[in-house]
CSV table of C-alpha atoms and ligand atoms in Angstrom, one decimal:
chain,number,residue,atom,x,y,z
A,1,MET,CA,27.0,-39.3,-16.4
A,2,SER,CA,25.9,-37.7,-19.7
A,3,ILE,CA,28.5,-37.5,-22.1
A,4,HIS,CA,28.3,-35.3,-25.3
A,5,ASN,CA,31.4,-33.7,-26.4
A,6,VAL,CA,34.7,-36.1,-26.2
A,7,LEU,CA,38.3,-34.7,-27.0
A,8,VAL,CA,40.7,-37.4,-28.2
A,9,VAL,CA,44.3,-36.8,-27.8
A,10,ASN,CA,47.4,-38.6,-29.1
A,11,ALA,CA,50.4,-37.3,-27.8
A,12,GLY,CA,53.8,-38.2,-29.0
A,13,SER,CA,57.3,-37.1,-27.7
A,14,SER,CA,57.3,-33.8,-29.4
A,15,SER,CA,53.6,-33.6,-31.2
A,16,LEU,CA,50.1,-33.7,-29.9
A,17,LYS,CA,47.0,-34.4,-32.4
A,18,PHE,CA,43.7,-33.8,-31.0
A,19,MET,CA,40.1,-34.3,-32.3
A,20,LEU,CA,36.9,-33.2,-30.9
A,21,PHE,CA,33.7,-35.6,-31.4
A,22,ASP,CA,29.9,-35.0,-30.9
A,23,MET,CA,29.3,-38.4,-29.6
A,24,VAL,CA,25.3,-38.1,-30.2
A,25,SER,CA,25.9,-37.8,-33.9
A,26,GLU,CA,29.5,-39.2,-33.9
A,27,LYS,CA,30.6,-36.1,-35.8
A,28,MET,CA,34.1,-34.6,-36.0
A,29,LEU,CA,33.7,-31.2,-34.9
A,30,ALA,CA,37.4,-29.9,-35.0
A,31,LYS,CA,40.8,-31.4,-35.3
A,32,GLY,CA,44.4,-30.1,-35.2
A,33,GLN,CA,47.9,-31.0,-34.1
A,34,VAL,CA,50.9,-29.1,-32.5
A,35,GLU,CA,54.3,-30.2,-33.8
A,36,ARG,CA,57.8,-29.5,-32.6
A,37,ILE,CA,56.5,-29.5,-28.9
A,38,GLY,CA,59.6,-28.5,-26.6
A,39,ILE,CA,62.3,-28.2,-29.3
A,40,GLY,CA,61.3,-24.8,-30.7
A,41,ARG,CA,59.9,-23.2,-33.9
A,42,SER,CA,56.5,-25.0,-32.8
A,43,LEU,CA,53.4,-25.4,-35.2
A,44,PHE,CA,50.1,-25.1,-34.8
A,45,SER,CA,47.3,-26.5,-37.2
A,46,TYR,CA,43.5,-26.4,-36.6
A,47,SER,CA,40.4,-26.8,-38.5
A,48,THR,CA,36.7,-26.8,-37.8
A,49,GLU,CA,33.5,-25.9,-39.8
A,50,GLY,CA,34.4,-22.7,-41.8
A,51,PHE,CA,38.0,-22.2,-40.4
A,52,SER,CA,41.3,-23.7,-41.2
A,53,GLU,CA,44.8,-22.7,-40.4
A,54,LYS,CA,48.0,-24.7,-41.1
A,55,GLN,CA,51.4,-24.8,-39.4
A,56,VAL,CA,51.2,-21.3,-37.9
A,57,PRO,CA,54.4,-20.8,-35.5
A,58,CYS,CA,53.4,-20.9,-31.9
A,59,GLU,CA,54.8,-21.3,-28.4
A,60,ALA,CA,54.8,-24.9,-27.2
A,61,PRO,CA,57.5,-25.4,-24.7
A,62,ASP,CA,55.6,-28.4,-23.2
A,63,HIS,CA,52.4,-30.7,-23.5
A,64,THR,CA,50.5,-28.5,-21.2
A,65,SER,CA,51.1,-25.5,-23.4
A,66,ALA,CA,50.3,-27.7,-26.5
A,67,VAL,CA,46.8,-28.8,-24.8
A,68,GLN,CA,46.3,-25.0,-23.9
A,69,LEU,CA,46.8,-24.1,-27.6
A,70,ALA,CA,44.2,-26.6,-28.8
A,71,CYS,CA,41.6,-25.6,-26.2
A,72,ASN,CA,42.2,-22.0,-26.7
A,73,ALA,CA,41.4,-22.6,-30.5
A,74,LEU,CA,38.2,-25.0,-29.7
A,75,ILE,CA,36.6,-21.9,-27.8
A,76,ALA,CA,37.9,-18.9,-30.1
A,77,PRO,CA,35.1,-17.1,-32.0
A,78,GLU,CA,37.6,-16.0,-34.6
A,79,LYS,CA,38.5,-19.5,-35.3
A,80,GLY,CA,35.2,-21.0,-35.9
A,81,GLY,CA,33.9,-21.0,-32.4
A,82,CYS,CA,33.5,-24.6,-32.2
A,83,LEU,CA,32.8,-24.7,-28.2
A,84,LYS,CA,31.3,-21.9,-26.2
A,85,ALA,CA,33.4,-23.1,-23.1
A,86,LEU,CA,35.9,-25.5,-22.3
A,87,SER,CA,33.4,-26.8,-19.8
A,88,ASP,CA,31.5,-28.3,-23.0
A,89,ILE,CA,34.1,-31.0,-23.1
A,90,ASP,CA,32.8,-33.8,-21.2
A,91,ALA,CA,35.5,-36.2,-21.3
A,92,VAL,CA,39.1,-36.9,-22.7
A,93,GLY,CA,40.2,-40.0,-24.4
A,94,HIS,CA,43.9,-40.6,-24.5
A,95,ARG,CA,45.7,-42.9,-27.2
A,96,ILE,CA,48.1,-45.1,-25.1
A,97,VAL,CA,50.5,-47.2,-26.7
A,98,HIS,CA,51.2,-50.2,-24.3
A,99,GLY,CA,48.7,-51.5,-21.7
A,100,GLY,CA,51.0,-54.4,-21.3
A,101,GLU,CA,48.9,-57.6,-19.8
A,102,LYS,CA,47.3,-55.2,-17.4
A,103,TYR,CA,45.0,-53.3,-19.6
A,104,SER,CA,42.6,-55.1,-22.0
A,105,THR,CA,40.2,-52.8,-22.0
A,106,PRO,CA,39.8,-48.8,-21.6
A,107,VAL,CA,40.5,-47.3,-18.1
A,108,LEU,CA,39.8,-44.3,-16.2
A,109,LEU,CA,43.1,-42.6,-15.6
A,110,THR,CA,43.2,-42.3,-12.1
A,111,GLU,CA,46.6,-41.8,-10.2
A,112,GLU,CA,46.9,-45.6,-9.7
A,113,ALA,CA,46.2,-46.1,-13.3
A,114,GLN,CA,49.0,-43.8,-14.4
A,115,ALA,CA,51.4,-45.4,-12.1
A,116,GLU,CA,50.6,-48.6,-13.8
A,117,ILE,CA,51.3,-47.1,-17.1
A,118,VAL,CA,54.7,-45.8,-15.5
A,119,LYS,CA,55.5,-49.2,-14.7
A,120,LEU,CA,55.0,-50.3,-18.5
A,121,ILE,CA,57.5,-47.7,-19.8
A,122,PRO,CA,60.3,-50.4,-20.1
A,123,LEU,CA,57.9,-52.1,-22.7
A,124,ALA,CA,57.7,-48.8,-24.6
A,125,PRO,CA,60.4,-46.5,-23.6
A,126,LEU,CA,59.5,-43.9,-26.2
A,127,HIS,CA,55.8,-43.9,-26.4
A,128,ASN,CA,54.2,-44.2,-22.9
A,129,PRO,CA,56.1,-41.3,-21.4
A,130,ALA,CA,54.8,-39.2,-24.1
A,131,SER,CA,51.2,-40.5,-23.7
A,132,LEU,CA,51.5,-39.7,-19.8
A,133,GLN,CA,52.8,-36.1,-20.6
A,134,GLY,CA,49.6,-35.8,-22.9
A,135,VAL,CA,47.5,-36.9,-19.7
A,136,LYS,CA,49.0,-34.6,-17.4
A,137,GLY,CA,48.9,-31.7,-19.7
A,138,CYS,CA,45.1,-32.2,-20.1
A,139,GLU,CA,44.6,-32.8,-16.6
A,140,HIS,CA,46.1,-29.4,-16.0
A,141,VAL,CA,44.1,-27.5,-18.6
A,142,LEU,CA,40.8,-29.3,-18.3
A,143,PRO,CA,40.8,-30.2,-14.3
A,144,GLY,CA,37.7,-32.1,-13.2
A,145,VAL,CA,37.1,-33.7,-16.6
A,146,PRO,CA,37.3,-37.6,-16.8
A,147,HIS,CA,40.5,-38.9,-18.7
A,148,VAL,CA,40.2,-42.3,-20.2
A,149,GLY,CA,43.3,-44.3,-21.4
A,150,ILE,CA,42.7,-46.7,-24.7
A,151,PHE,CA,45.6,-48.8,-25.2
A,152,ASP,CA,46.9,-49.9,-28.6
A,153,THR,CA,47.8,-53.3,-27.3
A,154,ALA,CA,44.2,-53.8,-25.6
A,155,PHE,CA,42.7,-55.4,-28.6
A,156,HIS,CA,45.2,-58.2,-28.8
A,157,GLN,CA,44.9,-59.3,-25.0
A,158,THR,CA,42.4,-62.0,-26.1
A,159,MET,CA,45.4,-63.8,-28.0
A,160,PRO,CA,45.8,-67.5,-26.6
A,161,GLU,CA,49.1,-68.5,-25.3
A,162,GLU,CA,50.1,-70.5,-28.3
A,163,SER,CA,49.9,-67.0,-30.3
A,164,TYR,CA,51.5,-64.9,-27.7
A,165,LEU,CA,54.4,-67.1,-26.3
A,166,TYR,CA,57.8,-67.1,-28.1
A,167,GLY,CA,59.8,-70.2,-28.2
A,168,LEU,CA,61.9,-69.2,-25.3
A,169,PRO,CA,62.3,-70.1,-21.8
A,170,ARG,CA,59.0,-69.1,-19.9
A,171,VAL,CA,60.8,-67.3,-17.2
A,172,LEU,CA,61.6,-64.5,-19.8
A,173,HIS,CA,57.7,-63.9,-20.0
A,174,GLU,CA,57.2,-64.1,-16.3
A,175,LYS,CA,60.2,-62.0,-15.1
A,176,LEU,CA,60.6,-59.7,-17.9
A,177,GLY,CA,57.1,-59.6,-19.8
A,178,VAL,CA,58.9,-61.0,-23.0
A,179,ARG,CA,56.0,-62.0,-25.1
A,180,LYS,CA,54.0,-60.9,-28.1
A,181,TYR,CA,51.9,-58.0,-27.4
A,182,GLY,CA,50.5,-56.5,-30.8
A,183,PHE,CA,49.8,-52.9,-31.8
A,184,HIS,CA,47.4,-51.0,-33.8
A,185,GLY,CA,44.7,-52.6,-31.7
A,186,THR,CA,42.6,-49.6,-32.0
A,187,SER,CA,42.3,-49.8,-35.6
A,188,HIS,CA,42.0,-53.4,-36.2
A,189,LYS,CA,38.9,-53.4,-33.5
A,190,PHE,CA,37.4,-50.3,-35.6
A,191,VAL,CA,37.6,-52.2,-38.8
A,192,THR,CA,36.4,-55.5,-37.3
A,193,GLN,CA,33.5,-53.7,-36.0
A,194,ARG,CA,32.9,-52.0,-39.3
A,195,ALA,CA,33.5,-55.2,-41.3
A,196,ALA,CA,30.8,-57.3,-39.0
A,197,GLU,CA,28.3,-54.4,-40.0
A,198,VAL,CA,29.0,-54.6,-43.8
A,199,LEU,CA,28.8,-58.4,-43.7
A,200,GLY,CA,25.7,-58.2,-41.6
A,201,LYS,CA,26.8,-60.6,-39.0
A,202,PRO,CA,27.1,-60.1,-35.1
A,203,VAL,CA,30.8,-58.9,-34.4
A,204,GLU,CA,31.4,-61.9,-32.0
A,205,THR,CA,30.8,-64.4,-35.0
A,206,VAL,CA,33.0,-62.9,-37.5
A,207,ASN,CA,36.4,-64.4,-38.6
A,208,LEU,CA,38.6,-61.8,-40.4
A,209,VAL,CA,42.2,-61.3,-41.4
A,210,THR,CA,42.6,-57.3,-41.0
A,211,CYS,CA,45.6,-55.6,-42.7
A,212,HIS,CA,46.4,-52.2,-41.1
A,213,LEU,CA,49.2,-51.2,-43.7
A,214,GLY,CA,50.7,-47.9,-43.5
A,215,ASN,CA,54.1,-46.6,-42.5
A,216,GLY,CA,53.9,-49.1,-39.6
A,217,SER,CA,51.8,-52.2,-40.5
A,218,SER,CA,50.4,-55.1,-38.8
A,219,ILE,CA,48.1,-58.1,-39.9
A,220,THR,CA,45.7,-59.6,-37.3
A,221,ALA,CA,43.9,-62.8,-37.3
A,222,VAL,CA,40.4,-62.3,-35.7
A,223,LYS,CA,38.5,-65.2,-34.5
A,224,ASP,CA,34.8,-64.8,-33.4
A,225,GLY,CA,35.3,-61.0,-33.3
A,226,LYS,CA,38.4,-61.1,-31.0
A,227,CYS,CA,42.3,-61.1,-32.0
A,228,TRP,CA,43.6,-64.5,-32.2
A,229,ASP,CA,47.1,-63.4,-33.4
A,230,THR,CA,48.8,-60.8,-34.9
A,231,SER,CA,51.9,-60.0,-36.7
A,232,MET,CA,53.8,-57.4,-34.5
A,233,GLY,CA,55.5,-58.8,-31.4
A,234,MET,CA,56.9,-57.5,-28.1
A,235,THR,CA,57.5,-54.3,-30.0
A,236,PRO,CA,56.2,-52.7,-33.3
A,237,LEU,CA,59.3,-54.0,-35.3
A,238,ALA,CA,58.1,-57.5,-35.7
A,239,GLY,CA,56.0,-58.8,-38.6
A,240,VAL,CA,55.7,-57.7,-42.1
A,241,MET,CA,58.3,-55.2,-43.9
A,242,MET,CA,57.3,-51.5,-43.3
A,243,GLY,CA,58.2,-48.1,-44.5
A,244,THR,CA,61.4,-48.0,-42.4
A,245,ARG,CA,61.3,-51.0,-40.2
A,246,SER,CA,62.7,-54.4,-41.2
A,247,GLY,CA,59.8,-56.6,-40.1
A,248,ASP,CA,60.7,-60.3,-39.1
A,249,PHE,CA,64.4,-61.2,-39.8
A,250,ASP,CA,66.6,-63.9,-38.0
A,251,PRO,CA,67.3,-62.5,-34.4
A,252,ALA,CA,70.8,-64.2,-34.5
A,253,ILE,CA,71.6,-61.4,-37.0
A,254,VAL,CA,71.9,-58.8,-34.2
A,255,LEU,CA,74.5,-60.9,-32.4
A,256,TYR,CA,76.2,-61.2,-35.6
A,257,LEU,CA,76.2,-57.4,-36.0
A,258,LEU,CA,77.3,-56.7,-32.4
A,259,LYS,CA,80.2,-59.3,-32.9
A,260,ASN,CA,81.1,-57.1,-36.1
A,261,GLY,CA,81.4,-53.6,-34.3
A,262,TYR,CA,78.0,-52.4,-34.5
A,263,THR,CA,76.7,-50.9,-31.2
A,264,ALA,CA,73.2,-51.8,-29.6
A,265,GLU,CA,72.3,-48.0,-30.6
A,266,ALA,CA,73.3,-48.4,-34.1
A,267,ILE,CA,71.4,-51.7,-34.7
A,268,ASP,CA,68.4,-50.2,-32.8
A,269,LYS,CA,68.6,-47.4,-35.5
A,270,LEU,CA,69.3,-49.5,-38.4
A,271,ILE,CA,66.4,-51.9,-38.0
A,272,ASN,CA,63.8,-49.3,-36.8
A,273,LYS,CA,64.6,-46.3,-39.0
A,274,GLU,CA,66.9,-47.4,-41.9
A,275,SER,CA,65.3,-50.6,-43.1
A,276,GLY,CA,62.1,-51.7,-45.1
A,277,VAL,CA,61.3,-49.8,-48.0
A,278,LEU,CA,63.6,-46.9,-47.3
A,279,ALA,CA,66.5,-49.5,-47.3
A,280,LEU,CA,65.4,-51.7,-50.4
A,281,GLY,CA,63.4,-49.2,-52.7
A,282,GLY,CA,66.3,-47.4,-53.9
A,283,THR,CA,64.2,-44.2,-53.9
A,284,GLY,CA,65.6,-42.7,-50.7
A,285,SER,CA,62.1,-42.5,-49.2
A,286,SER,CA,60.0,-44.8,-47.2
A,287,ASP,CA,56.7,-43.4,-48.8
A,288,MET,CA,54.7,-45.9,-50.8
A,289,ARG,CA,53.9,-43.2,-53.3
A,290,ASP,CA,57.5,-42.8,-54.1
A,291,LEU,CA,57.9,-46.6,-54.3
A,292,CYS,CA,54.9,-46.9,-56.6
A,293,ALA,CA,55.9,-44.3,-58.9
A,294,ALA,CA,59.6,-45.7,-59.0
A,295,ARG,CA,58.3,-49.1,-59.8
A,296,GLU,CA,56.1,-47.7,-62.6
A,297,ARG,CA,59.1,-46.3,-64.1
A,298,GLY,CA,60.7,-49.8,-64.1
A,299,GLU,CA,63.2,-49.3,-61.4
A,300,SER,CA,64.5,-52.7,-60.5
A,301,ALA,CA,65.1,-51.9,-56.9
A,302,ALA,CA,61.6,-50.7,-56.4
A,303,GLN,CA,60.1,-53.6,-58.2
A,304,LEU,CA,62.0,-55.9,-55.9
A,305,ALA,CA,61.2,-53.9,-52.6
A,306,MET,CA,57.4,-54.0,-53.8
A,307,ALA,CA,57.7,-57.9,-54.2
A,308,ARG,CA,59.6,-58.4,-50.9
A,309,LEU,CA,57.0,-56.1,-49.2
A,310,VAL,CA,54.2,-57.9,-50.6
A,311,HIS,CA,55.6,-61.2,-50.0
A,312,SER,CA,55.9,-60.4,-46.1
A,313,TYR,CA,52.0,-59.5,-46.2
A,314,ALA,CA,51.1,-62.6,-48.0
A,315,MET,CA,52.9,-64.8,-45.4
A,316,TYR,CA,50.9,-63.5,-42.9
A,317,VAL,CA,47.6,-63.6,-44.6
A,318,GLY,CA,47.9,-66.9,-46.0
A,319,GLY,CA,49.1,-68.4,-42.6
A,320,TYR,CA,46.2,-66.8,-40.8
A,321,VAL,CA,43.5,-68.1,-43.4
A,322,ALA,CA,45.0,-71.4,-43.2
A,323,GLN,CA,44.6,-71.5,-39.5
A,324,LEU,CA,41.3,-69.7,-39.1
A,325,GLY,CA,39.6,-72.0,-41.5
A,326,HIS,CA,36.5,-70.3,-42.5
A,327,VAL,CA,37.2,-66.4,-43.1
A,328,ASP,CA,34.4,-64.0,-43.7
A,329,ALA,CA,36.7,-61.3,-45.4
A,330,ILE,CA,40.1,-60.2,-45.6
A,331,VAL,CA,40.0,-56.5,-44.8
A,332,MET,CA,42.6,-53.7,-45.9
A,333,THR,CA,43.0,-50.4,-44.1
A,334,GLY,CA,45.6,-47.9,-43.2
A,335,GLY,CA,47.4,-45.4,-45.5
A,336,ILE,CA,48.5,-48.1,-47.9
A,337,GLY,CA,45.4,-50.4,-47.6
A,338,GLU,CA,43.0,-47.6,-48.1
A,339,ASN,CA,44.9,-45.9,-51.1
A,340,SER,CA,47.4,-47.8,-52.7
A,341,TRP,CA,45.7,-49.9,-55.6
A,342,GLU,CA,49.1,-51.1,-56.8
A,343,THR,CA,49.7,-52.9,-53.4
A,344,ARG,CA,46.3,-54.3,-53.1
A,345,GLU,CA,46.4,-55.6,-56.6
A,346,ALA,CA,49.9,-57.1,-55.9
A,347,LEU,CA,48.8,-58.7,-52.5
A,348,VAL,CA,45.5,-60.3,-54.0
A,349,LYS,CA,47.7,-61.7,-56.8
A,350,ALA,CA,50.2,-63.0,-54.2
A,351,ILE,CA,47.5,-64.7,-52.3
A,352,SER,CA,45.5,-66.0,-55.4
A,353,GLY,CA,46.5,-69.7,-54.3
A,354,LEU,CA,43.8,-69.2,-51.7
A,355,GLY,CA,41.4,-68.8,-54.4
A,356,VAL,CA,41.0,-65.0,-53.8
A,357,THR,CA,40.5,-63.0,-57.0
A,358,LEU,CA,40.4,-59.3,-57.7
A,359,ASP,CA,38.0,-56.8,-59.5
A,360,VAL,CA,40.5,-55.0,-61.2
A,361,GLU,CA,38.5,-51.9,-62.0
A,362,VAL,CA,36.9,-51.7,-58.7
A,363,ASN,CA,40.3,-51.9,-57.1
A,364,ARG,CA,41.8,-49.3,-59.2
A,365,MET,CA,38.8,-46.7,-58.4
A,366,CYS,CA,39.1,-47.3,-54.7
A,367,ARG,CA,40.8,-44.5,-52.8
A,368,GLY,CA,40.1,-44.0,-49.4
A,369,SER,CA,36.7,-45.1,-49.5
A,370,GLU,CA,34.9,-48.3,-48.8
A,371,ALA,CA,34.6,-51.0,-51.2
A,372,THR,CA,34.5,-54.8,-51.8
A,373,ILE,CA,37.5,-55.2,-54.2
A,374,SER,CA,37.4,-58.9,-54.7
A,375,GLY,CA,35.8,-60.4,-57.9
A,376,SER,CA,32.4,-62.1,-57.5
A,377,ASP,CA,34.0,-65.5,-57.8
A,378,SER,CA,36.5,-65.0,-55.1
A,379,ALA,CA,36.9,-67.5,-52.3
A,380,ILE,CA,37.0,-64.9,-49.6
A,381,PRO,CA,35.6,-61.2,-49.9
A,382,VAL,CA,38.1,-58.5,-49.8
A,383,MET,CA,37.2,-55.3,-48.6
A,384,VAL,CA,38.9,-51.9,-48.2
A,385,LEU,CA,37.6,-50.1,-44.9
A,386,PRO,CA,39.1,-47.0,-44.0
A,387,THR,CA,40.1,-46.9,-40.3
A,388,ASN,CA,39.2,-44.4,-37.8
A,389,GLU,CA,41.3,-44.8,-34.8
A,390,GLU,CA,40.2,-41.3,-33.1
A,391,LEU,CA,36.4,-42.2,-33.5
A,392,MET,CA,37.1,-45.6,-31.9
A,393,ILE,CA,38.8,-43.9,-29.1
A,394,ALA,CA,36.1,-41.5,-28.6
A,395,ARG,CA,33.5,-44.4,-28.8
A,396,GLU,CA,35.5,-46.4,-26.1
A,397,THR,CA,35.7,-43.3,-23.8
A,398,PHE,CA,32.0,-42.7,-24.2
A,399,THR,CA,31.0,-46.3,-23.6
A,400,LEU,CA,33.2,-46.6,-20.2
A,401,LEU,CA,32.0,-43.3,-18.8
A,402,SER,CA,28.2,-44.0,-19.9
A,403,LYS,CA,28.1,-47.5,-17.9
B,501,ADP,P1,51.1,-44.1,-40.1
B,501,ADP,O1,51.5,-45.6,-39.9
B,501,ADP,O2,52.2,-43.3,-40.0
B,501,ADP,O3,49.8,-43.9,-39.5
B,501,ADP,P2,49.5,-43.9,-42.5
B,501,ADP,O4,48.7,-45.2,-42.2
B,501,ADP,O5,49.2,-42.7,-42.7
B,501,ADP,O6,50.9,-44.4,-41.8
B,501,ADP,O7,50.3,-44.5,-44.0
B,501,ADP,C1,51.3,-43.8,-44.7
B,501,ADP,C2,51.6,-44.6,-45.9
B,501,ADP,O8,50.5,-44.7,-46.7
B,501,ADP,C3,52.6,-44.0,-46.8
B,501,ADP,O9,53.7,-45.1,-47.1
B,501,ADP,C4,52.2,-43.3,-47.8
B,501,ADP,O10,52.8,-43.4,-49.1
B,501,ADP,C5,51.0,-44.3,-48.1
B,501,ADP,N1,49.9,-43.7,-48.8
B,501,ADP,C6,49.1,-42.7,-48.6
B,501,ADP,N2,48.3,-42.1,-49.5
B,501,ADP,C7,48.7,-43.1,-50.8
B,501,ADP,C8,48.2,-43.2,-52.0
B,501,ADP,N3,47.4,-42.4,-52.4
B,501,ADP,N4,48.9,-44.0,-52.7
B,501,ADP,C9,49.8,-44.9,-52.2
B,501,ADP,N5,50.1,-44.9,-51.1
B,501,ADP,C10,49.6,-43.9,-50.1
């Protein structure tokens, strides 16, 4: 079938972000989001060529009404008139967090596929139900349009057993699905493809370490263009330290806390929402900009938090480089990877034992744009490549339906 315009939807439990792409030119035509869905005082933001509105109060009691708001805006002449009619939307690509072992590629969201995603809810109790609400809302407002699911876990399904198995009895994997799944797969895949283009090599020949560093962060070892290992685990808590998540720590600490009066709910909150940069930085914030500013002012807690953060990144980058052998590039992306020159500088310094060097000036100038920030004598090129998960979802939707 002929696909021209693809709507990309990323539904959270109380938010819905959307972007419309023209897939002939890969141009983004419009984007927006609905916030505070179902909890009152909902807000709508939208922009397209020649029109922009931010956080306008709106009625969004559920995801269907949020999709309706988005679609109304796309066809409103007074809001830029991005589309003439909703029939101009040829397909919808949905970001879905967890595809388990079932989905390693995009899938048409038939009733059967949606039932499979329901089965995966125990693995992503917060995320998959929200994604499904987004799908249902879109089906209601855009009947007859194909809906495609793109999973955050899909890119990581190529990991070998030696990467994804924990040192636990196998029955836990077989009966309960306990294994490493990995997340941010759409971003790691996007920058892998882009890195291959920049390097001028076929994607199936590139070895990379891709660092998606944002509020949530993960680092992936890419071997021959495919995921070989990644830092996040069965849940997005594992791996490097993050804005409010602890990253790796001794799991027996959880038992210790349970024995010392913490409830399971309190520990869940502690390690997911009250740890990481927020816990160590001393700024009362999980935001990297605040941490960097405090570090610049010489605040010791901020300096320590930065050192601990970068230490955790370096552990993964170093471990992956050692195991991949030949590495074509180390790639940095995500809000921190793309914008925080301070973090990049500290990370390159931390892995200097690999023979990696930095072009200090190029790195300082690079904010949200593509650049090779390593020195000309670096053993491995270090690149900043802005990610574009929405475009990747649109591409995957387009590719599946154009087959
Ligand atoms: P999410 O995981 O929520 O998608 P992002 O990838 O948007 O997060 O990353 C958010 C992080 O990026 C925040 O910690 C933010 O401080 C950081 N960031 C964004 N812009 C800058 C900047 N100019 N300098 C330093 N850090 C930045």
